[in-house]
Coordinates of C-alpha atoms (C1' of nucleotides) in Angstrom, one line a residue:
Chain A
M18 CA 95.9 74.1 142.3
P19 CA 94.3 77.9 143.1
R20 CA 91.6 79.5 141.3
R21 CA 91.6 78.7 137.6
V22 CA 90.5 81.4 135.2
D23 CA 89.6 81.1 131.5
H24 CA 92.7 82.1 129.9
A25 CA 91.1 82.2 126.5
Q26 CA 88.2 84.4 127.5
R27 CA 90.9 86.8 129.3
R28 CA 92.8 86.7 126.3
T29 CA 89.9 87.9 124.2
E30 CA 88.9 90.7 126.7
I31 CA 92.6 92.2 126.3
G32 CA 92.6 91.7 122.8
D33 CA 89.4 93.5 122.4
A34 CA 90.7 96.5 124.4
L35 CA 93.6 96.6 122.2
V36 CA 91.4 96.5 119.0
R37 CA 89.4 99.4 120.6
V38 CA 92.1 101.6 121.6
A39 CA 94.0 100.9 118.4
G40 CA 91.1 102.0 116.6
R41 CA 90.7 105.2 118.5
R42 CA 94.1 106.3 118.6
G43 CA 95.9 104.3 115.7
L44 CA 97.9 101.0 116.1
H45 CA 101.2 102.9 116.1
A46 CA 100.2 104.7 119.3
V47 CA 99.0 102.0 121.4
G48 CA 101.3 100.7 124.4
M49 CA 100.9 98.2 126.7
R50 CA 99.6 100.5 129.3
D51 CA 96.8 101.9 127.2
V52 CA 95.5 98.4 126.4
A53 CA 95.6 97.5 130.3
A54 CA 93.8 100.7 130.9
E55 CA 91.2 100.0 128.3
A56 CA 90.6 96.4 129.4
G57 CA 90.4 97.6 133.1
V58 CA 93.1 95.4 134.5
S59 CA 96.7 96.2 135.5
L60 CA 99.8 96.1 133.4
R61 CA 100.7 93.3 134.8
L62 CA 97.9 91.0 133.7
V63 CA 98.6 92.1 129.9
Q64 CA 102.1 90.8 130.5
Y65 CA 100.7 87.7 132.0
Y66 CA 98.5 86.6 129.5
F67 CA 100.4 87.9 126.5
E68 CA 104.4 87.8 127.4
T69 CA 105.4 90.3 125.1
K70 CA 103.8 93.1 122.9
E71 CA 104.7 91.2 119.7
K72 CA 102.4 88.4 120.9
L73 CA 99.7 90.6 121.8
L74 CA 99.7 92.2 118.4
L75 CA 99.8 89.1 116.7
Y76 CA 96.7 88.0 118.6
G77 CA 94.9 91.2 118.0
L78 CA 95.4 90.5 114.2
E79 CA 93.8 87.0 114.5
L80 CA 91.0 88.5 116.3
L81 CA 90.4 90.9 113.8
A82 CA 90.4 88.5 111.1
E83 CA 88.0 86.2 112.8
R84 CA 85.7 88.8 113.7
F85 CA 85.8 90.0 110.2
G86 CA 85.2 86.6 108.5
R87 CA 82.3 86.3 111.0
R88 CA 80.6 89.4 109.9
V89 CA 81.1 88.9 106.3
S90 CA 79.6 85.2 106.8
E91 CA 76.5 86.6 108.4
R92 CA 75.8 89.2 106.1
L93 CA 76.1 86.6 103.3
R94 CA 73.9 84.0 105.3
A95 CA 71.1 87.0 105.9
I96 CA 71.2 87.8 101.9
E97 CA 71.0 84.3 100.8
G98 CA 68.8 82.9 103.4
G99 CA 65.3 81.9 102.1
D100 CA 65.4 83.0 98.4
G101 CA 68.7 82.7 97.0
P102 CA 69.0 86.0 95.0
G103 CA 71.7 85.0 92.5
P104 CA 75.4 85.3 92.2
R105 CA 75.3 88.6 91.5
A106 CA 73.4 90.0 94.6
T107 CA 75.7 87.6 96.7
I108 CA 78.8 89.0 95.4
E109 CA 77.5 92.7 95.8
A110 CA 76.6 91.9 99.5
L111 CA 80.1 90.4 100.1
L112 CA 81.9 93.4 98.7
M113 CA 79.6 95.7 100.4
A114 CA 80.2 94.1 103.6
A115 CA 83.9 94.8 103.2
L116 CA 83.5 98.4 102.9
P117 CA 84.3 100.5 105.6
V118 CA 80.8 102.1 106.0
D119 CA 80.1 102.0 109.8
A120 CA 82.4 101.9 113.0
E121 CA 82.9 98.2 113.3
S122 CA 84.1 98.0 109.5
R123 CA 85.8 101.2 109.6
T124 CA 88.0 99.8 112.5
F125 CA 88.7 96.7 110.8
H126 CA 90.0 98.6 107.6
H127 CA 92.1 101.0 109.7
L128 CA 93.9 98.2 111.7
Y129 CA 94.1 95.8 109.1
T130 CA 95.7 98.3 106.7
S131 CA 98.1 99.2 109.7
Y132 CA 99.0 95.5 110.0
A133 CA 99.7 95.2 106.4
V134 CA 101.9 98.2 106.5
L135 CA 103.9 96.6 109.5
S136 CA 104.3 93.5 107.7
V137 CA 106.2 94.9 104.9
T138 CA 109.1 95.5 107.4
D139 CA 108.2 92.9 110.1
P140 CA 108.5 89.1 109.0
A141 CA 106.8 87.8 111.9
L142 CA 103.4 89.8 110.5
A143 CA 104.3 88.6 107.1
A144 CA 103.9 85.2 107.9
Q145 CA 100.4 85.5 109.3
P146 CA 98.2 84.0 106.9
F147 CA 95.8 86.9 106.9
I148 CA 98.6 88.9 104.9
S149 CA 100.1 86.4 102.7
K150 CA 97.4 83.8 102.0
P151 CA 95.6 84.1 98.7
D152 CA 92.5 84.4 100.8
A153 CA 89.2 82.7 101.0
A154 CA 87.4 85.5 99.9
E155 CA 88.9 85.0 96.5
D156 CA 88.1 81.5 96.1
A157 CA 84.4 82.5 97.2
V158 CA 84.3 85.2 94.6
A159 CA 85.6 83.2 92.0
G160 CA 83.3 80.4 92.7
L161 CA 80.1 82.6 92.4
L162 CA 81.5 83.9 89.4
Q163 CA 81.9 80.5 87.9
Q164 CA 78.3 79.7 89.1
A165 CA 77.2 82.8 87.2
R166 CA 79.1 81.6 84.2
D167 CA 77.5 78.2 84.0
A168 CA 74.1 79.9 84.4
D169 CA 75.0 82.3 81.3
L170 CA 74.8 85.5 83.5
L171 CA 78.2 86.8 82.5
R172 CA 79.2 88.7 79.7
P173 CA 81.3 86.9 77.2
G174 CA 85.2 87.0 77.8
V175 CA 85.0 87.1 81.6
E176 CA 87.9 85.3 83.5
P177 CA 86.2 84.2 86.9
R178 CA 89.6 84.0 88.7
L179 CA 90.8 87.5 87.3
E180 CA 87.7 89.1 87.8
A181 CA 87.6 87.8 91.5
I182 CA 90.9 89.3 92.2
G183 CA 90.0 92.5 90.4
L184 CA 87.0 92.9 92.6
L185 CA 88.4 92.3 95.9
A186 CA 91.5 94.8 94.9
L187 CA 88.8 97.3 93.8
S188 CA 87.1 96.8 96.9
A189 CA 89.9 97.0 99.1
G190 CA 91.2 100.2 97.2
L191 CA 87.6 101.8 97.7
G192 CA 87.9 100.6 101.2
T193 CA 91.2 103.0 101.8
A194 CA 89.7 105.6 99.9
I195 CA 86.4 106.0 102.1
L196 CA 88.7 105.5 105.0
V197 CA 90.8 108.4 104.7
G198 CA 87.9 110.3 103.5
Q199 CA 88.7 110.7 99.9
R200 CA 85.4 109.3 98.9
G201 CA 82.1 109.1 100.4
P202 CA 80.1 105.4 100.9
E203 CA 78.0 106.3 98.0
A204 CA 80.6 106.9 95.4
A205 CA 82.2 103.9 96.4
T206 CA 79.0 101.6 96.2
A207 CA 78.2 103.2 92.8
V208 CA 81.7 102.3 91.6
L209 CA 81.3 99.0 92.9
R210 CA 77.9 98.5 91.4
H211 CA 79.0 99.7 87.9
G212 CA 81.9 97.5 88.0
L213 CA 79.8 94.5 88.4
D214 CA 77.5 95.9 85.7
R215 CA 80.4 95.3 83.3
I216 CA 80.9 91.7 84.2
F217 CA 77.3 90.5 84.5
R218 CA 75.0 90.8 81.4
P219 CA 72.6 93.5 81.3
Q220 CA 69.8 91.5 82.9
G221 CA 66.4 92.5 81.5
P222 CA 64.5 94.2 84.0
P223 CA 61.2 93.6 82.8
P224 CA 60.5 96.6 80.4
P225 CA 58.4 99.0 82.6
S226 CA 57.1 101.0 79.7
Q227 CA 54.7 98.8 78.0
A228 CA 52.3 96.5 79.6
T229 CA 54.0 94.2 82.3
S230 CA 51.6 91.3 81.7
T231 CA 47.9 91.6 82.6
Chain B
M195 CA 126.4 137.4 107.8
P196 CA 128.4 134.1 107.9
R197 CA 128.4 131.3 105.6
R198 CA 124.8 131.0 103.5
V199 CA 123.6 127.5 103.0
D200 CA 121.0 126.4 100.5
H201 CA 118.1 125.7 103.3
A202 CA 115.8 123.9 100.5
Q203 CA 118.9 121.6 99.2
R204 CA 119.5 120.6 102.9
R205 CA 115.9 119.9 103.6
T206 CA 115.5 118.0 100.4
E207 CA 118.9 116.1 101.3
I208 CA 117.4 115.3 104.9
G209 CA 114.2 114.6 103.7
D210 CA 115.7 111.9 101.3
A211 CA 117.3 110.3 104.0
L212 CA 113.8 110.1 105.8
V213 CA 112.2 108.4 102.8
R214 CA 115.1 106.2 102.3
V215 CA 115.5 104.9 106.1
A216 CA 111.7 104.8 106.4
G217 CA 111.3 102.7 103.2
R218 CA 113.9 100.3 104.7
R219 CA 112.7 100.1 108.5
G220 CA 109.4 101.3 108.1
L221 CA 107.9 104.9 108.7
H222 CA 106.9 103.9 112.3
A223 CA 110.4 102.8 113.4
V224 CA 112.2 106.0 112.0
G225 CA 113.5 108.7 114.7
M226 CA 115.2 111.5 114.3
R227 CA 118.5 110.0 114.9
D228 CA 118.2 107.6 112.2
V229 CA 117.4 110.5 109.8
A230 CA 120.5 112.3 110.8
A231 CA 122.8 109.3 110.6
E232 CA 121.2 108.3 107.1
A233 CA 121.9 111.8 105.8
G234 CA 125.2 112.1 107.4
V235 CA 124.6 115.2 109.4
S236 CA 124.2 115.6 113.1
L237 CA 120.9 115.1 115.2
R238 CA 121.1 119.0 115.6
L239 CA 120.9 119.7 112.0
V240 CA 117.9 117.7 111.6
Q241 CA 116.4 119.7 114.5
Y242 CA 117.5 123.0 113.0
Y243 CA 116.2 122.4 109.7
F244 CA 113.0 120.8 110.6
E245 CA 112.2 122.1 114.1
T246 CA 109.8 119.2 115.0
K247 CA 109.5 115.7 113.8
E248 CA 106.0 116.2 112.9
K249 CA 107.2 119.2 110.4
L250 CA 109.9 116.5 109.1
L251 CA 107.4 113.9 108.5
L252 CA 104.9 116.3 106.8
Y253 CA 107.9 117.5 104.4
G254 CA 108.8 113.7 103.6
L255 CA 105.1 113.2 102.8
E256 CA 105.5 116.6 100.3
L257 CA 108.7 114.9 98.8
L258 CA 107.1 111.6 98.2
A259 CA 104.0 113.1 96.4
E260 CA 106.2 115.1 94.4
R261 CA 108.5 112.7 93.3
F262 CA 105.7 110.2 92.4
G263 CA 104.0 113.2 90.2
R264 CA 107.3 113.4 88.6
R265 CA 107.8 109.8 87.9
V266 CA 104.2 109.3 86.4
S267 CA 104.6 112.3 84.1
E268 CA 107.8 111.1 83.0
R269 CA 106.3 107.8 82.0
L270 CA 103.5 109.2 80.3
R271 CA 105.7 111.7 78.3
A272 CA 107.6 108.8 77.3
I273 CA 104.8 106.9 76.1
E274 CA 103.0 109.7 74.4
G275 CA 106.1 111.2 72.9
G276 CA 106.3 110.9 69.1
D277 CA 103.3 108.8 68.1
G278 CA 100.6 109.2 70.6
P279 CA 99.3 105.7 71.1
G280 CA 95.8 106.5 72.1
P281 CA 94.0 106.6 75.3
R282 CA 94.1 103.1 76.2
A283 CA 97.8 103.0 76.2
T284 CA 98.1 106.1 77.9
I285 CA 95.9 104.8 80.8
E286 CA 97.5 101.5 80.9
A287 CA 100.7 103.3 81.2
L288 CA 99.5 105.6 83.8
L289 CA 98.3 102.8 85.9
M290 CA 101.0 100.5 85.5
A291 CA 103.7 103.4 86.5
A292 CA 101.7 103.4 89.6
L293 CA 102.3 99.6 90.4
P294 CA 105.0 99.1 93.2
V295 CA 107.1 96.8 90.6
D296 CA 110.5 98.3 91.5
A297 CA 112.8 99.1 94.5
E298 CA 111.3 102.9 94.1
S299 CA 107.7 102.6 93.7
R300 CA 107.7 99.8 96.4
T301 CA 109.0 102.5 98.5
F302 CA 106.4 104.9 97.5
H303 CA 103.5 102.9 98.1
H304 CA 104.9 101.7 101.2
L305 CA 105.3 105.0 102.8
Y306 CA 102.2 106.5 101.1
T307 CA 100.2 103.9 102.7
S308 CA 101.7 104.4 106.1
Y309 CA 101.0 108.1 105.9
A310 CA 97.5 107.4 104.8
V311 CA 97.0 105.1 107.7
L312 CA 98.5 107.8 110.3
S313 CA 96.2 110.3 108.6
V314 CA 93.1 108.6 109.8
T315 CA 94.3 109.5 113.3
D316 CA 96.2 112.7 112.6
P317 CA 94.5 115.6 111.6
A318 CA 97.5 117.5 110.4
L319 CA 98.2 114.8 108.1
A320 CA 94.5 114.3 107.0
A321 CA 94.5 117.9 105.8
Q322 CA 97.4 117.4 103.7
P323 CA 96.1 117.6 100.1
F324 CA 97.7 114.4 98.8
I325 CA 95.5 112.7 101.2
S326 CA 92.3 114.7 101.3
K327 CA 92.1 115.8 97.6
P328 CA 90.3 114.3 94.9
D329 CA 93.3 113.7 93.2
A330 CA 94.7 115.1 89.7
A331 CA 95.0 111.5 88.6
E332 CA 91.5 111.0 88.7
D333 CA 90.9 113.9 86.2
A334 CA 93.7 112.8 84.0
V335 CA 92.0 109.4 83.8
A336 CA 88.4 110.6 83.3
G337 CA 89.7 113.1 80.7
L338 CA 91.2 110.2 78.8
L339 CA 88.3 108.1 79.1
Q340 CA 86.2 110.9 77.9
Q341 CA 88.6 111.3 74.8
A342 CA 88.2 107.6 74.3
R343 CA 84.6 107.6 74.5
D344 CA 84.3 110.5 72.0
A345 CA 86.5 108.6 69.7
D346 CA 83.9 105.7 70.2
L347 CA 86.5 103.6 71.6
L348 CA 84.6 102.5 74.9
R349 CA 81.9 99.8 75.2
P350 CA 78.5 101.3 75.6
G351 CA 77.3 102.2 79.0
V352 CA 80.6 103.1 80.4
E353 CA 80.6 106.1 82.8
P354 CA 84.1 108.0 82.4
R355 CA 84.1 109.3 85.9
L356 CA 83.0 106.2 87.5
E357 CA 85.6 104.1 85.8
A358 CA 88.3 106.4 86.3
I359 CA 87.8 106.1 90.1
G360 CA 87.2 102.5 89.8
L361 CA 90.5 101.8 87.9
L362 CA 92.6 104.1 90.3
A363 CA 91.1 102.4 93.2
L364 CA 91.8 99.0 91.5
S365 CA 95.4 99.9 90.9
A366 CA 95.9 100.9 94.5
G367 CA 94.2 97.6 95.8
L368 CA 96.6 95.7 93.3
G369 CA 99.5 97.8 94.8
T370 CA 99.0 97.0 98.1
A371 CA 98.4 93.4 97.1
I372 CA 101.7 93.3 95.4
L373 CA 103.7 95.4 98.5
V374 CA 102.4 92.6 101.2
G375 CA 103.4 89.8 98.7
Q376 CA 99.8 88.5 98.0
R377 CA 100.2 88.8 94.5
G378 CA 103.0 88.9 91.8
P379 CA 103.4 92.1 89.6
E380 CA 102.4 89.8 86.7
A381 CA 99.1 88.7 88.2
A382 CA 98.1 92.4 89.1
T383 CA 98.9 93.6 85.5
A384 CA 97.0 91.0 84.0
V385 CA 94.0 92.1 86.2
L386 CA 94.8 95.4 85.2
R387 CA 94.6 94.7 81.5
H388 CA 91.6 92.7 81.7
G389 CA 89.9 95.4 83.6
L390 CA 90.5 97.7 80.8
D391 CA 89.5 95.0 78.3
R392 CA 85.8 95.6 79.5
I393 CA 86.1 99.1 79.3
F394 CA 87.2 99.6 76.0
R395 CA 85.9 98.0 73.0
P396 CA 87.5 94.8 71.7
Q397 CA 89.8 96.6 69.3
G398 CA 89.9 94.9 65.9
P399 CA 93.5 93.5 66.1
P400 CA 93.5 93.7 62.0
P401 CA 92.2 90.0 61.7
P402 CA 95.3 88.1 60.8
S403 CA 93.7 85.1 59.0
Q404 CA 92.2 86.5 55.9
A405 CA 93.2 89.4 53.4
T406 CA 93.7 92.6 55.7
S407 CA 92.6 95.0 53.1
T408 CA 94.2 94.5 49.8
Chain C
dG10 C1' 96.6 71.6 157.3
dG11 C1' 100.3 72.6 155.1
dT12 C1' 102.2 73.6 150.6
dT13 C1' 102.5 74.2 146.1
dT14 C1' 101.0 77.0 142.4
dC15 C1' 98.0 80.4 139.9
dG16 C1' 96.4 84.9 139.5
dT17 C1' 97.3 89.6 140.4
dG18 C1' 99.5 94.1 142.3
dA19 C1' 102.9 97.3 142.5
dT20 C1' 107.3 99.1 141.0
dA21 C1' 111.7 99.3 139.2
dC22 C1' 115.0 99.3 135.4
dG23 C1' 117.5 100.2 131.0
dA24 C1' 116.9 102.1 126.5
dA25 C1' 115.3 105.2 123.3
dC26 C1' 112.9 109.0 122.0
dG27 C1' 111.7 114.1 121.0
dT28 C1' 113.3 118.1 122.5
dA29 C1' 116.1 122.0 124.6
dC30 C1' 120.2 124.1 125.9
dC31 C1' 125.1 125.6 125.3
dA32 C1' 129.1 126.6 122.8
dT33 C1' 131.8 127.6 119.0
dG34 C1' 133.6 128.3 114.5
dA35 C1' 133.0 130.8 110.3
dT36 C1' 131.7 134.8 107.7
dG37 C1' 129.6 139.0 105.7
dA38 C1' 128.4 143.8 107.2
dT39 C1' 130.5 148.0 109.3
Chain D
dA128 C1' 139.2 145.0 113.0
dT129 C1' 134.9 144.0 115.3
dC130 C1' 131.0 142.3 115.7
dA131 C1' 126.4 140.3 114.9
dT132 C1' 124.7 136.3 113.2
dC133 C1' 124.2 131.7 110.4
dA134 C1' 125.4 126.9 110.8
dT135 C1' 127.0 123.2 113.5
dG136 C1' 128.3 120.1 117.3
dG137 C1' 127.7 118.0 121.6
dT138 C1' 125.3 116.8 125.1
dA139 C1' 121.6 117.0 128.8
dC140 C1' 116.6 116.5 130.4
dG141 C1' 112.2 114.4 131.0
dT142 C1' 109.1 111.2 129.4
dT143 C1' 107.5 107.1 127.9
dC144 C1' 107.9 102.4 126.7
dG145 C1' 108.8 97.3 127.0
dT146 C1' 110.3 94.3 130.1
dA147 C1' 111.8 92.3 134.6
dT148 C1' 111.2 91.6 139.6
dC149 C1' 109.6 91.1 144.0
dA150 C1' 105.7 90.2 146.8
dC151 C1' 101.3 88.5 148.3
dG152 C1' 96.7 86.4 148.6
dA153 C1' 94.0 82.4 147.4
dA154 C1' 92.6 78.0 146.1
dA155 C1' 93.3 73.0 145.0
dC156 C1' 95.8 68.7 146.1
dC157 C1' 98.5 65.9 149.5

DNA sequence: GGTTTCGTGATACGAACGTACCATGATGAT
DNA sequence: ATCATCATGGTACGTTCGTATCACGAAACC
């Protein structure tokens, strides 16, 4: 057999090109020729590694979800590493990492929302786990809230599951608001923090007025 | 001059056809011929009343926003009429009216999100007030929260403006979650109510055990 | 060393799309 | 009665898109 090529790598390169050009011009405006040009290959090669456009798009969604998952995990590890700042800071970091504040997360939000819209009318997309699944993020946040509850860090009457869903939906809603320029990142983070304030007990910031200790 | 036709009405009819077919097959999949067929007119007429597709799409967004505004206003008037059930019920009704629970509001959410995504890459859409404006809904909710605060119905430490933004973003996020089938309407309303519970004081539901007053 | 198969290029094809062009009743003004 | 003009139909044009087809070089296996 002739020269073997790493198909997985080629597919990743082309999928990356798809994400880049779609992030720039919108998912609706992207064609196979654009992806080929962005990846620096011929149209035929895009056809070769992804036989149809639909498969290419599905792969792009996979790529997007995987990248984003890694991004959030890295942020979390960076926060939790060493001291372990408690559930509140962890949740805050997780939700912040999901906001479209830099180019990478903007692209993610933009394209993910595009896919979500398409999934309303496209059954193949709707079947993708990233669209339909109850989401691993929900479990993570709910787990952290449960931890916080066990440590008596939460206000009374807080339902971890409901709050987790709510926080995630809030973060998503703020994300699109940022994306379309309705809000700035600062306003969104303020809203998010305020939302957490109403879930967590007012933590005693060591009263700075009187003598702190010595 | 020859037979005069009510242009505004024709435009509304065609715009309605756009909204219907886009709601069914997705905004990305709709062409001028589809709109013409749905409206029961010839392709030429669609061109005649909207010279270009872009103008047709812009008009569709206008139509959508206006319809939705009316819908919410009607719901509010229906709730407030007569007794005036207080800010909490009003806010709840407003946010509920925005959730995609029936076909009409599903279509609205679907298409509005489609337009929002397009506006990320299309300056003409981004300039539309429905995308960029701070939103009248925010003022309404913030005003109601302020009322509630003056009546001492809110928990301490609640910032009306921030909460209004948060509630709207939460509602939007839950809306897309419903739209893509991630959540059911029941879960979403539960989350919304719970969110309101943490803003409003636990209202004394007249303690049913002991003697209420007399 | 031949041959089979993989990787790649160039190009062609049919469909659909937005738009433009031409034609023609119908009708109100003169 | 004539005519200018509004409303509408039919259709053609150029482009772009996804996909299919043909062709060829190179390398591993016999």
